[in-house]
PDB file of C-alpha atoms in Angstrom:
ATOM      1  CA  UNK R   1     106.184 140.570  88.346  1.00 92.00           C
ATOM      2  CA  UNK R   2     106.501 139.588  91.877  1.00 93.00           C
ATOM      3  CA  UNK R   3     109.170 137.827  93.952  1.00 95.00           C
ATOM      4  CA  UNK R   4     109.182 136.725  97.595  1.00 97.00           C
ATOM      5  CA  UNK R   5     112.660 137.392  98.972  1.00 97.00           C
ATOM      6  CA  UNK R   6     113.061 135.053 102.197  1.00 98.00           C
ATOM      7  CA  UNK R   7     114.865 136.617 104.937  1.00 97.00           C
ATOM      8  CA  UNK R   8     117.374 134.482 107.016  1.00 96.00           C
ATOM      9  CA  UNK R   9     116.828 135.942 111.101  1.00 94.00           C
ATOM     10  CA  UNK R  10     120.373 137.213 111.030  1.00 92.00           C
ATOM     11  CA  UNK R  11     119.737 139.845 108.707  1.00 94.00           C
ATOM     12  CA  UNK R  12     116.052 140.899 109.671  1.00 95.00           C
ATOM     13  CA  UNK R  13     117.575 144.108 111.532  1.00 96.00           C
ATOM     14  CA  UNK R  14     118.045 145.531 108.160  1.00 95.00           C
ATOM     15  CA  UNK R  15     113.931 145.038 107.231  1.00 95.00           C
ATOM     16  CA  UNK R  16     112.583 146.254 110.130  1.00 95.00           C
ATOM     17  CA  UNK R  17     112.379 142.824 111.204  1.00 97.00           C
ATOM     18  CA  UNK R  18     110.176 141.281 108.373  1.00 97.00           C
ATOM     19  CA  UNK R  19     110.649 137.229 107.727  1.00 97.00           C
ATOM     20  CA  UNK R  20     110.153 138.153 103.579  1.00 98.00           C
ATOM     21  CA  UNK R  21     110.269 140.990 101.436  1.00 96.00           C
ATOM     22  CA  UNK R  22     107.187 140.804  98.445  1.00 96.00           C
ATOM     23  CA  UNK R  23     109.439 142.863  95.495  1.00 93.00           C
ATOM     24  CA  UNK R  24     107.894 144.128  92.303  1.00 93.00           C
ATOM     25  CA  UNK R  25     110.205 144.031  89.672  1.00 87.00           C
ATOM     26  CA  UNK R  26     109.300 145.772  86.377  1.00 86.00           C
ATOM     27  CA  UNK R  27     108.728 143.647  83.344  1.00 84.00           C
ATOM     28  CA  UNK R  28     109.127 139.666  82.644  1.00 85.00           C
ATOM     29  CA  UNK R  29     113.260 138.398  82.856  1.00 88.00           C
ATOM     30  CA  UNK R  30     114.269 140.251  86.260  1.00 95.00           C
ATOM     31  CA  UNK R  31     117.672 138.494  87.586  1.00 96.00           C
ATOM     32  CA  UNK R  32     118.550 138.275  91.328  1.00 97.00           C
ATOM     33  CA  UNK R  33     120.859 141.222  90.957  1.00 96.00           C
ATOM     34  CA  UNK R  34     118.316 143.641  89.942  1.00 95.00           C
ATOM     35  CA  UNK R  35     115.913 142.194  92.427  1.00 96.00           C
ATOM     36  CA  UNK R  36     118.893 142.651  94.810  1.00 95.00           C
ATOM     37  CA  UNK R  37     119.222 146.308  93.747  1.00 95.00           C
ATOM     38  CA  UNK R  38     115.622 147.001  94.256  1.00 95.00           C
ATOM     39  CA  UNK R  39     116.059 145.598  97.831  1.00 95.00           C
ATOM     40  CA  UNK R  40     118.795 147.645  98.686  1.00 93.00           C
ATOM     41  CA  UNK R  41     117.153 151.263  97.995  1.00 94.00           C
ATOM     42  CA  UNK R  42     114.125 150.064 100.878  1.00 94.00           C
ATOM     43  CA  UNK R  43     116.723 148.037 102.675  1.00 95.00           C
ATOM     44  CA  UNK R  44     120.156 149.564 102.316  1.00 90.00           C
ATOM     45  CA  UNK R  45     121.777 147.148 104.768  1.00 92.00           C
ATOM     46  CA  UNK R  46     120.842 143.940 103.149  1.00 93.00           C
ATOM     47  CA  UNK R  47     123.111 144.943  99.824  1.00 90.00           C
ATOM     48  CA  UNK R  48     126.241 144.959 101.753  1.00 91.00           C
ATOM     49  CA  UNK R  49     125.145 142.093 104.202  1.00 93.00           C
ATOM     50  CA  UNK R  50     124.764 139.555 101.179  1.00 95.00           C
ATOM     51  CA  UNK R  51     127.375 141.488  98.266  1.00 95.00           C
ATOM     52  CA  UNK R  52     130.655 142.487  98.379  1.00 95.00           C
ATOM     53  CA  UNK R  53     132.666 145.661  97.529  1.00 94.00           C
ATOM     54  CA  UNK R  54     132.826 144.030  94.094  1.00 95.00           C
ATOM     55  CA  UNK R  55     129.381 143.332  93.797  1.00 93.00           C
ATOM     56  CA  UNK R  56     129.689 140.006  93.584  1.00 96.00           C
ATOM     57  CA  UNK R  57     127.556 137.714  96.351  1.00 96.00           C
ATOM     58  CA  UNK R  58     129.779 137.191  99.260  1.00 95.00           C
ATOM     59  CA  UNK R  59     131.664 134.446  99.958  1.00 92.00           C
ATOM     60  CA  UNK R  60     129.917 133.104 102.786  1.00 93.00           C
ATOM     61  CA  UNK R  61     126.720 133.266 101.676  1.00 95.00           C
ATOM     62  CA  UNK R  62     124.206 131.116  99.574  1.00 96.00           C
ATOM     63  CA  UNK R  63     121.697 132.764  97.368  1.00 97.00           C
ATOM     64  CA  UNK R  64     119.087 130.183  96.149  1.00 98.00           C
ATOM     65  CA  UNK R  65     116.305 130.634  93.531  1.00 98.00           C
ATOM     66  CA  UNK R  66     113.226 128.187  93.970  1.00 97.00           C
ATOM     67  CA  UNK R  67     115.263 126.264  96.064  1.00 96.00           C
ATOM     68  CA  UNK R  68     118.443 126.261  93.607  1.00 97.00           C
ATOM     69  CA  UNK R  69     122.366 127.276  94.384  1.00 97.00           C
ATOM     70  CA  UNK R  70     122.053 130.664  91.831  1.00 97.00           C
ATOM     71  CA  UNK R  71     126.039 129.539  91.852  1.00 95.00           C
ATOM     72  CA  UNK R  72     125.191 126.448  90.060  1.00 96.00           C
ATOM     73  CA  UNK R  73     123.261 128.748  87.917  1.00 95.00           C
ATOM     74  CA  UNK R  74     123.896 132.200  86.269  1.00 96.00           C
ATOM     75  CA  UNK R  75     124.807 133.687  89.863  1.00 97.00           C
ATOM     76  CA  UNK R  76     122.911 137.281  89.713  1.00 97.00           C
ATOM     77  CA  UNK R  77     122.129 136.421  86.193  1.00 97.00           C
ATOM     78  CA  UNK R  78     119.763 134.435  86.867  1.00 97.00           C
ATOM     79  CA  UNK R  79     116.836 134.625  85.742  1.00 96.00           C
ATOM     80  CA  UNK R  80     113.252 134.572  87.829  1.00 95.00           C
ATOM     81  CA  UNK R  81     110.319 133.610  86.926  1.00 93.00           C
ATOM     82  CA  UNK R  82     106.383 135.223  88.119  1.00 89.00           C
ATOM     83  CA  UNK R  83     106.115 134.227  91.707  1.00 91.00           C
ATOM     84  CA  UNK R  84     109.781 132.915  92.250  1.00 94.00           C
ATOM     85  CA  UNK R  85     110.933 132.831  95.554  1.00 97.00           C
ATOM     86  CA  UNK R  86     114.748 133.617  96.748  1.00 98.00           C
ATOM     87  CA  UNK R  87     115.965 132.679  99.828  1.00 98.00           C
ATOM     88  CA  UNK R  88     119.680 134.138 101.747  1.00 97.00           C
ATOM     89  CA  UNK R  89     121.431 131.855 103.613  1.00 94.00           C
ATOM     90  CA  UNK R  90     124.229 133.223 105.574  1.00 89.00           C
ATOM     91  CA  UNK R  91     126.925 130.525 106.424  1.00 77.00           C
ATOM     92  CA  UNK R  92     127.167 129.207 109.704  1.00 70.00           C
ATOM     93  CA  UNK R  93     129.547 128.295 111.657  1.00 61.00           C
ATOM     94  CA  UNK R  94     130.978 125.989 114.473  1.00 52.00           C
ATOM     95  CA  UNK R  95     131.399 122.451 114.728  1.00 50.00           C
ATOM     96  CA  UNK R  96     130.214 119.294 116.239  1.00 54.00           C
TER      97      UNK R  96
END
């Protein structure tokens, strides 16, 4: 099964500068978290970029799966579907 992993500009340092990562996952009922774990052994940087020591997504960032909050869902639970997409969004900051 294949998922597109969209990555936000911030963390592209860590891929060698690619905008998306194409991941094969084995099997049907792959959850972020494993697709995270497949990530990290290509892209060891990304892991601790978007997790925490705990393992848990950080604080400060916003995983969403086919454009939904994975918070609002089963967080690394979740579930993907063939061809889902995941996108990182690390917070920003500032004000107006």
């Amino acid at each position: 099964m294949t998922v597109r992993v969209v990555i936000p500009s911030a963390l592209r340092k860590w891929t060698g500068g690619k905008e998306a990562i194409e991941v094969e996952a084995p099997g049907d009922g792959v959850t972020v978290g494993e697709v995270f774990a497949i990530i990290s052994r290509e892209y060891p940087g990304i892991r601790q970029r978007v997790l925490d020591d705990q393992g848990q997504i950080r604080r400060h960032v916003n995983v969403l799966v086919d454009g939904e909050n994975v918070r609002l869902t089963s967080g690394l639970g979740t579930t993907l579907r063939p061809n889902s997409e995941v996108h990182i969004f690390p917070a920003l900051s500032g004000g107006v």
